[in-house]
Coordinates of C-alpha atoms in Angstrom, one line a residue:
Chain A
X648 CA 58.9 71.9 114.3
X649 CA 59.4 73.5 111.1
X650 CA 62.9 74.8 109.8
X651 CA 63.0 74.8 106.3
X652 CA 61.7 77.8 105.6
X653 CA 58.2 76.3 104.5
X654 CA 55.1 77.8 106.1
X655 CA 51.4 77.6 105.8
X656 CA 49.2 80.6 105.5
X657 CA 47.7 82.2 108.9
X658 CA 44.5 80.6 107.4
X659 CA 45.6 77.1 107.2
X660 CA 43.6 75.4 109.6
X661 CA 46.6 75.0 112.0
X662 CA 45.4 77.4 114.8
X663 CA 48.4 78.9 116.1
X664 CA 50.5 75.5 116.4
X665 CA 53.0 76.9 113.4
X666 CA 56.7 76.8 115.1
X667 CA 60.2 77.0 114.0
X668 CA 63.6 76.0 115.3
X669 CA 65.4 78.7 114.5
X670 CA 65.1 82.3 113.8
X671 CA 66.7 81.8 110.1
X672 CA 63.2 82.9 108.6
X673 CA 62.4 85.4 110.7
X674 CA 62.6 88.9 111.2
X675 CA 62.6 91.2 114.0
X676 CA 60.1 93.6 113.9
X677 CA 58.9 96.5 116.2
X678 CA 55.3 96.8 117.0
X679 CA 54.2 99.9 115.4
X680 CA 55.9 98.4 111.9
X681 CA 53.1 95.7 112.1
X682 CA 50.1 97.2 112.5
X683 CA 47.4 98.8 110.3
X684 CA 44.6 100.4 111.5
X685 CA 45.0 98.4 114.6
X686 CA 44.8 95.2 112.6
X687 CA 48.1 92.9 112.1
X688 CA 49.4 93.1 108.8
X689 CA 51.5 89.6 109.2
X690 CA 51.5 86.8 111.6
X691 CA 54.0 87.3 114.5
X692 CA 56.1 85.5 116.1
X693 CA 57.4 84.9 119.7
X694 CA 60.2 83.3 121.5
X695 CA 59.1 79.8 122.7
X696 CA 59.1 78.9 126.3
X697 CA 62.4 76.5 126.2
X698 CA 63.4 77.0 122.3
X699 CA 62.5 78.1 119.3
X700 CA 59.6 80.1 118.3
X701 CA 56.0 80.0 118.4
X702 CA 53.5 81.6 116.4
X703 CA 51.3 83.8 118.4
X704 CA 49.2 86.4 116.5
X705 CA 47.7 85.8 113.3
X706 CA 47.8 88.1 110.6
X707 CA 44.3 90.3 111.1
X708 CA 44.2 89.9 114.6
X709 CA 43.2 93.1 116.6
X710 CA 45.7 95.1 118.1
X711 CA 43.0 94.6 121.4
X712 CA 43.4 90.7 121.1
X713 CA 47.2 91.0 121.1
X714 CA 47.7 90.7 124.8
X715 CA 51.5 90.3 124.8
X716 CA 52.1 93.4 122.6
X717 CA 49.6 95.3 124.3
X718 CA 50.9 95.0 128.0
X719 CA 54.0 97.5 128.1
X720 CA 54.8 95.9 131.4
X721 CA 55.4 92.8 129.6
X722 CA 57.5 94.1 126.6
X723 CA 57.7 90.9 124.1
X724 CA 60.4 90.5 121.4
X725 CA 58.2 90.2 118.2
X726 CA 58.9 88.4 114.9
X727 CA 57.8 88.7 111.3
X728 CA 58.3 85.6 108.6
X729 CA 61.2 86.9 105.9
X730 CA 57.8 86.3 103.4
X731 CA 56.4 89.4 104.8
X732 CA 59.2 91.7 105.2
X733 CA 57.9 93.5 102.0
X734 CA 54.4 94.0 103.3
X735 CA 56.2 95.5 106.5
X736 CA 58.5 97.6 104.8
X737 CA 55.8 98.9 102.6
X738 CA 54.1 99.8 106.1
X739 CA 57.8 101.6 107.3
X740 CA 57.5 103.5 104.5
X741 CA 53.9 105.2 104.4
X742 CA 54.5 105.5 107.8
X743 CA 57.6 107.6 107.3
X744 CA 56.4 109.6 104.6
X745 CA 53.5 110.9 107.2
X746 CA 56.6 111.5 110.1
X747 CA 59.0 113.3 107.6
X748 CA 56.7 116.5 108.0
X749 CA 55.8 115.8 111.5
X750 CA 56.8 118.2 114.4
X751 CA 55.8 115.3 116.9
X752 CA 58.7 112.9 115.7
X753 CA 62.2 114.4 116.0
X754 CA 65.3 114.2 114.0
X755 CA 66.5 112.1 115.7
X756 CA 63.8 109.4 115.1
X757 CA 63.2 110.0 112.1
X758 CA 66.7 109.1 111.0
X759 CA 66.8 106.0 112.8
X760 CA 63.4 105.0 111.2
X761 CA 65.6 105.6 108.1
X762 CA 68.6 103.6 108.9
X763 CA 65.5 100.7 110.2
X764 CA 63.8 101.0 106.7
X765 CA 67.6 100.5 105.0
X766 CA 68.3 97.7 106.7
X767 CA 65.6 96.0 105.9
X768 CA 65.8 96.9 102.3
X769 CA 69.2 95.3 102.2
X770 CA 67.7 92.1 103.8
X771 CA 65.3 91.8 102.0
X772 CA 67.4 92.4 98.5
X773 CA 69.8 90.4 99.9
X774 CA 67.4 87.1 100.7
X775 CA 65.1 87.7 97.5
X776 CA 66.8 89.6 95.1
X777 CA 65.7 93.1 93.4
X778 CA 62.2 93.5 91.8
X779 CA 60.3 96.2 90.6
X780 CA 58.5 97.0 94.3
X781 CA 61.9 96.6 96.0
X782 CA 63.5 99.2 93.0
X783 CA 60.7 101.9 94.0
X784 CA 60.9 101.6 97.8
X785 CA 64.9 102.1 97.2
X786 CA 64.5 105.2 95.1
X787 CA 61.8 106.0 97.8
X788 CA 64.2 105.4 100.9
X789 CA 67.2 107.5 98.8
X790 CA 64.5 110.4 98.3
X791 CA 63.4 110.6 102.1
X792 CA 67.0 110.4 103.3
X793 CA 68.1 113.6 100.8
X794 CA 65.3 115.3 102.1
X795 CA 65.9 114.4 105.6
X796 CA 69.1 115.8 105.9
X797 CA 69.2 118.9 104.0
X798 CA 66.5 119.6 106.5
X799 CA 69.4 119.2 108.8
X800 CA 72.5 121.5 108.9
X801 CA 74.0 120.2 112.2
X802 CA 75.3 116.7 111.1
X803 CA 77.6 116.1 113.7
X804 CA 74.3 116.5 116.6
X805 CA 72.6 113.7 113.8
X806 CA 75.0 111.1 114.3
X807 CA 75.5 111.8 118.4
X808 CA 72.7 109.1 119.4
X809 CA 74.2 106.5 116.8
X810 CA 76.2 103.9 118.8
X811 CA 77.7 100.4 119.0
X812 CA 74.1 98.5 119.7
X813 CA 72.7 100.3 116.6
X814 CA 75.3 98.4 114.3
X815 CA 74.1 95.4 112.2
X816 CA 75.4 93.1 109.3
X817 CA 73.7 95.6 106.8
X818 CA 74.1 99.2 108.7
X819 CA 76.4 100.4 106.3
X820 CA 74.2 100.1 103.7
X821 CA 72.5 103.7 105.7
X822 CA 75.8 105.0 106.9
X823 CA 77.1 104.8 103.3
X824 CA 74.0 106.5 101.7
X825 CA 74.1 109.3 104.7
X826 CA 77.8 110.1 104.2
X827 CA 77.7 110.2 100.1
X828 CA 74.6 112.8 101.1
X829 CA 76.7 114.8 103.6
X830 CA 79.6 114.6 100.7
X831 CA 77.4 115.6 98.0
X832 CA 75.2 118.8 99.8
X833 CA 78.4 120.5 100.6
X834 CA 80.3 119.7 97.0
X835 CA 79.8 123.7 95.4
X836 CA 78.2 121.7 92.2
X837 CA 75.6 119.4 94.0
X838 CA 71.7 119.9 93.0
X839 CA 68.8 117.9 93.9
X840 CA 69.3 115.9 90.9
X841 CA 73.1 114.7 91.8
X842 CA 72.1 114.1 95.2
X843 CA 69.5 111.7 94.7
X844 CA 71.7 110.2 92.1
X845 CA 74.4 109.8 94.6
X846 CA 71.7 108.5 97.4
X847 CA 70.1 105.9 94.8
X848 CA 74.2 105.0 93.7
X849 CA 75.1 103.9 97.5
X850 CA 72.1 102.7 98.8
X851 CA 71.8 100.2 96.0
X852 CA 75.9 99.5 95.6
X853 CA 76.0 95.9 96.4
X854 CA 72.2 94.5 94.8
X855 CA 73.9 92.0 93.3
X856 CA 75.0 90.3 96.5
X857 CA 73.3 87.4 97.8
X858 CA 73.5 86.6 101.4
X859 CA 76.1 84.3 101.6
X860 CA 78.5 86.3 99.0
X861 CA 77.3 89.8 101.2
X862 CA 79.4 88.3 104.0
X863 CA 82.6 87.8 102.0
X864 CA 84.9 91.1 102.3
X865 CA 87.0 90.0 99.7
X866 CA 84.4 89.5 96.8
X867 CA 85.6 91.8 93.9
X868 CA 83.6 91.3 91.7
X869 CA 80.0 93.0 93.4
X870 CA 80.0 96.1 91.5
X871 CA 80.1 94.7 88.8
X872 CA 77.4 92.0 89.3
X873 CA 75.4 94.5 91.5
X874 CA 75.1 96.8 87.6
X875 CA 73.9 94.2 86.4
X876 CA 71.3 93.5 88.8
X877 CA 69.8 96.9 88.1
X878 CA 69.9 96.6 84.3
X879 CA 66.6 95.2 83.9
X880 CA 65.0 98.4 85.6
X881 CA 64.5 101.3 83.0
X882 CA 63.7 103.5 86.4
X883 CA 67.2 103.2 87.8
X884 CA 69.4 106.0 86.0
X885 CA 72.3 105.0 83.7
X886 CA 73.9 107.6 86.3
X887 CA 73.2 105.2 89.4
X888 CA 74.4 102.3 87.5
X889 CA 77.6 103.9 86.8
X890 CA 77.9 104.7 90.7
X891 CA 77.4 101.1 91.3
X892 CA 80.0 100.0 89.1
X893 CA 82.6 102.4 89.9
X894 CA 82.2 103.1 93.6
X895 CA 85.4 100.6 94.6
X896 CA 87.7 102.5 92.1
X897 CA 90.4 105.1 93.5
X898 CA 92.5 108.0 92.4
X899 CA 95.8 106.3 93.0
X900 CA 94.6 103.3 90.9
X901 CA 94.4 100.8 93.7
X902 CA 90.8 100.4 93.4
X903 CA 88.2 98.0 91.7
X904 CA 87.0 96.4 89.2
X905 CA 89.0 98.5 86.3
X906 CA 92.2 99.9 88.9
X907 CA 91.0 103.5 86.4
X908 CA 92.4 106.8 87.3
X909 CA 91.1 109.4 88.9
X910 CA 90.3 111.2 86.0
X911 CA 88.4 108.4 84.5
X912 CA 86.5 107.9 87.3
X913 CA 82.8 109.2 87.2
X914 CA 82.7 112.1 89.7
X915 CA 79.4 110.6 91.7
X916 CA 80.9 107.3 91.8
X917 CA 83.9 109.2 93.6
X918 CA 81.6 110.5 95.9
X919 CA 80.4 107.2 97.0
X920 CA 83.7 105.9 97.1
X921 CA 84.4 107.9 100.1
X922 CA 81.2 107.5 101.6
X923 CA 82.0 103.8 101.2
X924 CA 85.5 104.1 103.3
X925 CA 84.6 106.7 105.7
X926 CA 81.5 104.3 106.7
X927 CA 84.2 101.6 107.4
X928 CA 86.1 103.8 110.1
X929 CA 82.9 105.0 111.5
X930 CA 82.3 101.4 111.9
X931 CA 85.2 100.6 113.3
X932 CA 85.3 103.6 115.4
X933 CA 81.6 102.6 116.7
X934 CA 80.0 105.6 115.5
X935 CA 82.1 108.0 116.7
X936 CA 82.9 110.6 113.6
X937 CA 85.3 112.5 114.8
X938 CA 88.3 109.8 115.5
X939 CA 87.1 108.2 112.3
X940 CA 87.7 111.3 110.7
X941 CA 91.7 112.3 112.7
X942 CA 92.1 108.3 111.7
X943 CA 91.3 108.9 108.0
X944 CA 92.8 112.3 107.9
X945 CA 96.4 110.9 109.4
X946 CA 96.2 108.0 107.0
X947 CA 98.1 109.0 104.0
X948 CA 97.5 105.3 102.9
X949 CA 93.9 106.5 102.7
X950 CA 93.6 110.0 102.1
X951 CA 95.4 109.4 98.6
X952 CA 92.3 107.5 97.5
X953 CA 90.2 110.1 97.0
X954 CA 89.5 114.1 95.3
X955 CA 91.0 116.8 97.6
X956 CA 87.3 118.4 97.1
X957 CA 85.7 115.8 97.9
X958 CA 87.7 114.8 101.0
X959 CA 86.8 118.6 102.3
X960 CA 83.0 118.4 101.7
X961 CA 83.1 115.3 104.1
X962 CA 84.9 117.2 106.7
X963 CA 83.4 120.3 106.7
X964 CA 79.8 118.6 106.6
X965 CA 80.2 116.9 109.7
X966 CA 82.3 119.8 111.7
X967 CA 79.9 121.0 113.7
X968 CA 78.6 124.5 112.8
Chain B
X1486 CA 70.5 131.0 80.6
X1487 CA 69.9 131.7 84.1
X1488 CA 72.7 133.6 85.4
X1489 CA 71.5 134.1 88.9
X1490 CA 71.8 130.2 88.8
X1491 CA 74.7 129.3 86.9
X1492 CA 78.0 131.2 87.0
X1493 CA 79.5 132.0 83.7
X1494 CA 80.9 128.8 82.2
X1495 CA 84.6 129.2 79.9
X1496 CA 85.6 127.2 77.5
X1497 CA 84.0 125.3 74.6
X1498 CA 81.9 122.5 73.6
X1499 CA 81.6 119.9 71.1
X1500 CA 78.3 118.0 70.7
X1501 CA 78.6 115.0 68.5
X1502 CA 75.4 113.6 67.0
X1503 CA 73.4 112.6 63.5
X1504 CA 70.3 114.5 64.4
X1505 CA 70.7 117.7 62.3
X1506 CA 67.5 118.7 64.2
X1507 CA 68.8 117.9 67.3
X1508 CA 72.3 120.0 66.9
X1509 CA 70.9 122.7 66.2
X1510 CA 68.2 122.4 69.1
X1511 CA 71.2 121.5 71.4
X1512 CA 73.6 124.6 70.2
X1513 CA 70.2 126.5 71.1
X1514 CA 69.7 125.5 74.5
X1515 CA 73.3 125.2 75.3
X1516 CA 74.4 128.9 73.6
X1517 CA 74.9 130.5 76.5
X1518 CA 77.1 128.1 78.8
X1519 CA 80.4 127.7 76.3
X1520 CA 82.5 130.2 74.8
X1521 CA 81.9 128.1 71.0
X1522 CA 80.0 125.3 70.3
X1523 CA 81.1 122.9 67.9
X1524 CA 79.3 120.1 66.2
X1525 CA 79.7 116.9 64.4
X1526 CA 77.8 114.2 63.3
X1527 CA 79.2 111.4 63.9
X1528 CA 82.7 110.2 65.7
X1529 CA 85.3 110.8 62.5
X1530 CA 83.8 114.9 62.2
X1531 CA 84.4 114.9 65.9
X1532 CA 87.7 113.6 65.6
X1533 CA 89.0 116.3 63.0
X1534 CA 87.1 118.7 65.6
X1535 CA 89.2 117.6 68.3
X1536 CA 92.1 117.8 65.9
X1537 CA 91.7 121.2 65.4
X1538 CA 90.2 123.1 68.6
X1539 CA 90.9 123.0 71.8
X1540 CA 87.7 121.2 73.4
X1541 CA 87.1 121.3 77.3
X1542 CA 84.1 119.3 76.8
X1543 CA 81.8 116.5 75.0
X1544 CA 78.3 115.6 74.7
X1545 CA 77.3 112.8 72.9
X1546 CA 75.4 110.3 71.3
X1547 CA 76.2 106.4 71.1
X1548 CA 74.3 105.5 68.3
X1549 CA 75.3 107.0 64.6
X1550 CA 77.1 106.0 62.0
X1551 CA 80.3 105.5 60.7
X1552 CA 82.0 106.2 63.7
X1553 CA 79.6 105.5 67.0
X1554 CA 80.2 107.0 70.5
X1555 CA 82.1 104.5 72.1
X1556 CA 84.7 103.9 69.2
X1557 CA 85.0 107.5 69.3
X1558 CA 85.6 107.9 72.9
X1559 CA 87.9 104.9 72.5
X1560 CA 90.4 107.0 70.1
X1561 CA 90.4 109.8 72.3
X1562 CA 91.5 108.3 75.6
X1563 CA 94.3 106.3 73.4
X1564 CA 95.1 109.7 72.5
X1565 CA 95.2 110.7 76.0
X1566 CA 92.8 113.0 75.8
X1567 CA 91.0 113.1 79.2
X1568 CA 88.0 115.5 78.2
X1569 CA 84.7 115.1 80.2
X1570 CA 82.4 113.1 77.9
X1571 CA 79.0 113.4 78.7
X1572 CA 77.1 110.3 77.0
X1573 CA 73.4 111.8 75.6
X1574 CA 71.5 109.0 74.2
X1575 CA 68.5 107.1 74.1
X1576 CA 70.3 103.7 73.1
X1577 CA 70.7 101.2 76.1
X1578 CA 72.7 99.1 74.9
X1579 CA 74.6 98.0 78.5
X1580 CA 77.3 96.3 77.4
X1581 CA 78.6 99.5 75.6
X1582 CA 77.8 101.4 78.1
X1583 CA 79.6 99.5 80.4
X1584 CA 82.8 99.9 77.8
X1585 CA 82.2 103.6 78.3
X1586 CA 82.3 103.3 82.3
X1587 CA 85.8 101.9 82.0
X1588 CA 87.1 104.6 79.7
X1589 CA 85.9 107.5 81.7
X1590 CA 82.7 109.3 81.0
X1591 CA 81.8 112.5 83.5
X1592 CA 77.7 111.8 83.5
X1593 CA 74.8 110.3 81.7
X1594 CA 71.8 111.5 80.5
X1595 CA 68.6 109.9 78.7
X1596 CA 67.1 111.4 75.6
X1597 CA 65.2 113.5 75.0
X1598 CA 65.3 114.5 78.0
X1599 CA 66.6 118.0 78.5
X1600 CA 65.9 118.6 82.4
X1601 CA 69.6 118.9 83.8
X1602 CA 71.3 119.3 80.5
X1603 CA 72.7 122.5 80.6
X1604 CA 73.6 121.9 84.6
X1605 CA 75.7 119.2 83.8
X1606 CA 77.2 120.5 80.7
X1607 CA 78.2 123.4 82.4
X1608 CA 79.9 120.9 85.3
X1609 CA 81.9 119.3 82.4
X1610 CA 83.2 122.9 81.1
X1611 CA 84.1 123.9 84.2
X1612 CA 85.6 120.7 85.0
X1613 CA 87.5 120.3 81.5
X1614 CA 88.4 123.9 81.9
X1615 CA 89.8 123.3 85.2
X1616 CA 91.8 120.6 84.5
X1617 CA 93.9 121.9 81.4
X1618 CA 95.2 124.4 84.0
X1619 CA 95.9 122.5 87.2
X1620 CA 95.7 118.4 87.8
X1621 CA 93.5 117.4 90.8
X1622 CA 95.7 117.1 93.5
X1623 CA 95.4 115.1 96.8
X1624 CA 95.0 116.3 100.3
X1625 CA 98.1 118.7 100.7
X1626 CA 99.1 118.7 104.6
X1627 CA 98.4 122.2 105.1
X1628 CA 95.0 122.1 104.4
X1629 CA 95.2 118.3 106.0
X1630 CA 96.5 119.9 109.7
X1631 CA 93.9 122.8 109.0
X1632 CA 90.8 120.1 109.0
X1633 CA 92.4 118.7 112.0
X1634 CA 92.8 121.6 114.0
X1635 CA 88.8 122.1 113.1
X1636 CA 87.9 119.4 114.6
X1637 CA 89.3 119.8 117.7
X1638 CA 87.8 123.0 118.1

């Protein structure tokens, strides 16, 4: 049984004997993530009977031939290997860019296809670290979600079927990127160019982490390592970069890495900032916006953090209208 | 300018760079969203600028002589001068522009690119305006207990 991460190709000779130990190098996936064409883009696995997991589709394999996906009565838990999260998030993404305009998918959907696609972005930067493919699909992500919700002017109905089972270790990388949205659309000097500046700042504010360091709440120093991540990407704006890099400073000068004022602070990187702590309570609140929002609000600890203006957009984007 | 777009900007600007072409180009494009444009060619002129007029906002480049961008922002925040200083420039160099994250600069944009230009220049007046006639304040209750009340309606 394998566990080191080590795997032979689907056409290695091995039939379908390939097992592992543990799910450390693999990745849940849902079924319509994993097919093109009705052809498997990546072997899948399946919980073994007694432990582990077994191998039990080959990559190419007809969606016909895949008995255990195919039979709803028998719904299967399916897994990817971590190697071809990148094919499958490529695969999200098309796939999104055909429901964004699409009457038959709702809202509602669509933005938890979003928050899906995020996640796995995060994973993925997170395991392998950023590259040119993974750099596009982020600007591509913080592009679909700008245009997702200014589609939207109810936000508060938006966030109503988030919940508890929805939350992950890398959820806030969406919630942040959705809030810095609502922030920005209802700041009177947003434009499509400062909102996809803002969505591309917090989707990609912590790129520098690895894995192990993404855990640790204390770590300081991830802005700053997370700008330089992005440095070798000429498509990443200067503007993002600063984002990234300022996003943990406050007002009051109790922030991070440089403790700057508030007038020193780059205005986006402000907006972030609270998109950043507001995610936080939601968090803690399980998704529920409103006490997150009486929380912050009563919290003069926390309200002193951030612009007035920009405290206001948040609230008055997710009151419902 | 597009007025229908843009709502009429006060207050003036200084752009700050050693392209002779390129001032005038920029004073062009940017004529209608300041009261007066100033310009300088590198960070010393733009010093004696500041000296002299009351600036609500900057544009400028890093690389030029004599006196480059970040040395000049440098002397103005040890001044205490707080102006929103928009970096134009087509000169990556990161660490300096890392330097000019920690001093405070209000947006970023590449050269030559124009697209956005006159949008965010006119943010920075507004913003510079703004803040010579009232500091950004936090949260005041009243307006705190008015959110509140919102959301429990």
């Amino acid at each position: 049984m394998k566990d080191d991460g080590e795997r032979k190709g689907p056409n290695s000779g091995e039939g379908l004997s390939e097992r592992y130990a543990q799910d450390t190098f693999l990745t849940l996936v849902q079924v319509d993530e994993v097919f093109k064409e009705s052809k498997l883009l990546v072997d899948i696995y399946a919980p073994a009977v007694g432990s582990g997991f077994e191998l039990i589709y080959k990559q190419g394999s007809s969606f016909d031939s895949c008995l255990l996906i195919k039979e709803k009565e028998k719904p299967c838990t399916i897994y990817a290997h971590i190697k071809d999260r990148s094919v499958i998030i490529k695969q999200c993404l098309y796939k999104f860019s055909v429901a964004l305009t699409s009457n038959h998918v709702t809202h509602s959907q669509k933005l938890h296809s979003l928050k899906n696609l995020c996640e796995k972005f995060s994973d993925e930067v997170q395991e392998f670290g950023l590259n040119d493919e993974m750099v596009e699909t982020g600007i591509k992500i913080s592009q679909f979600m700008c245009q997702l919700i200014k589609k939207e002017r109810n936000i508060a109905e938006d966030l109503k079927p988030f919940s508890k089972q929805h939350l992950n270790a890398n959820s806030h990388y969406f919630f942040i990127t959705f809030f810095s949205i609502v922030i920005v659309q209802n700041l009177d000097w947003n434009s499509e160019r400062t909102m996809e500046t803002v969505a591309m700042g917090a989707l990609f504010h912590n790129v520098g982490a690895t894995k192990n360091k993404a855990m640790d709440g204390t770590d300081k120093t991830y802005p700053a390592t997370s700008e330089e991540a992005l440095r070798g990407f000429p498509i990443v704006p200067q503007a993002v970069r600063q984002i990234v890099y300022q996003h943990r400073e406050n007002i009051d000068r109790t922030g991070f890495p440089n403790q700057i004022s508030g007038l020193l602070i780059y205005p986006l990187a402000k907006v972030v900032a609270l998109g950043y702590g507001f995610t936080q309570l939601f968090i803690k609140h399980e998704c529920r916006h409103t006490p997150a929002l009486k929380e912050f609000l009563n919290s003069k600890t926390d309200i002193i953090k951030y612009d007035s203006s920009i405290i206001k957009a948040l609230v008055g984007g997710l009151i419902k209208k | 300018m597009n007025t229908a777009k843009f709502k009429i900007a006060k207050g003036n600007l200084l752009i700050v760079d050693d392209e002779p072409d390129l001032l005038k180009s920029l004073k062009t494009i940017l004529g209608d969203c300041a009261n007066t444009i100033f310009t300088a060619c590198d960070g010393n002129e733009a010093l004696k600028v500041v000296a002299q007029e009351e600036i609500h906002c900057i544009i400028s480049d890093i690389n030029m002589p004599a006196m480059n961008g970040i040395e000049f922002l440098t002397i103005l925040r040890k001044n205490g001068n707080q102006v929103p200083f928009i970096i134009y420039t087509s000169y990556g160099n990161h660490d300096l522009l890392r330097k000019a994250s920690s001093l405070g600069v209000f947006d970023f944009l590449d050269k030559p690119n124009i697209k956005n230009l006159e949008e965010v220049v006119r943010k920075g007046l507004e913003s510079g305006f703004d803040k010579k006639h009232q500091i950004e304040s936090e949260l005041d209750d009243k307006i705190k207990n008015e959110l509140l009340k919102k959301l429990d309606e």
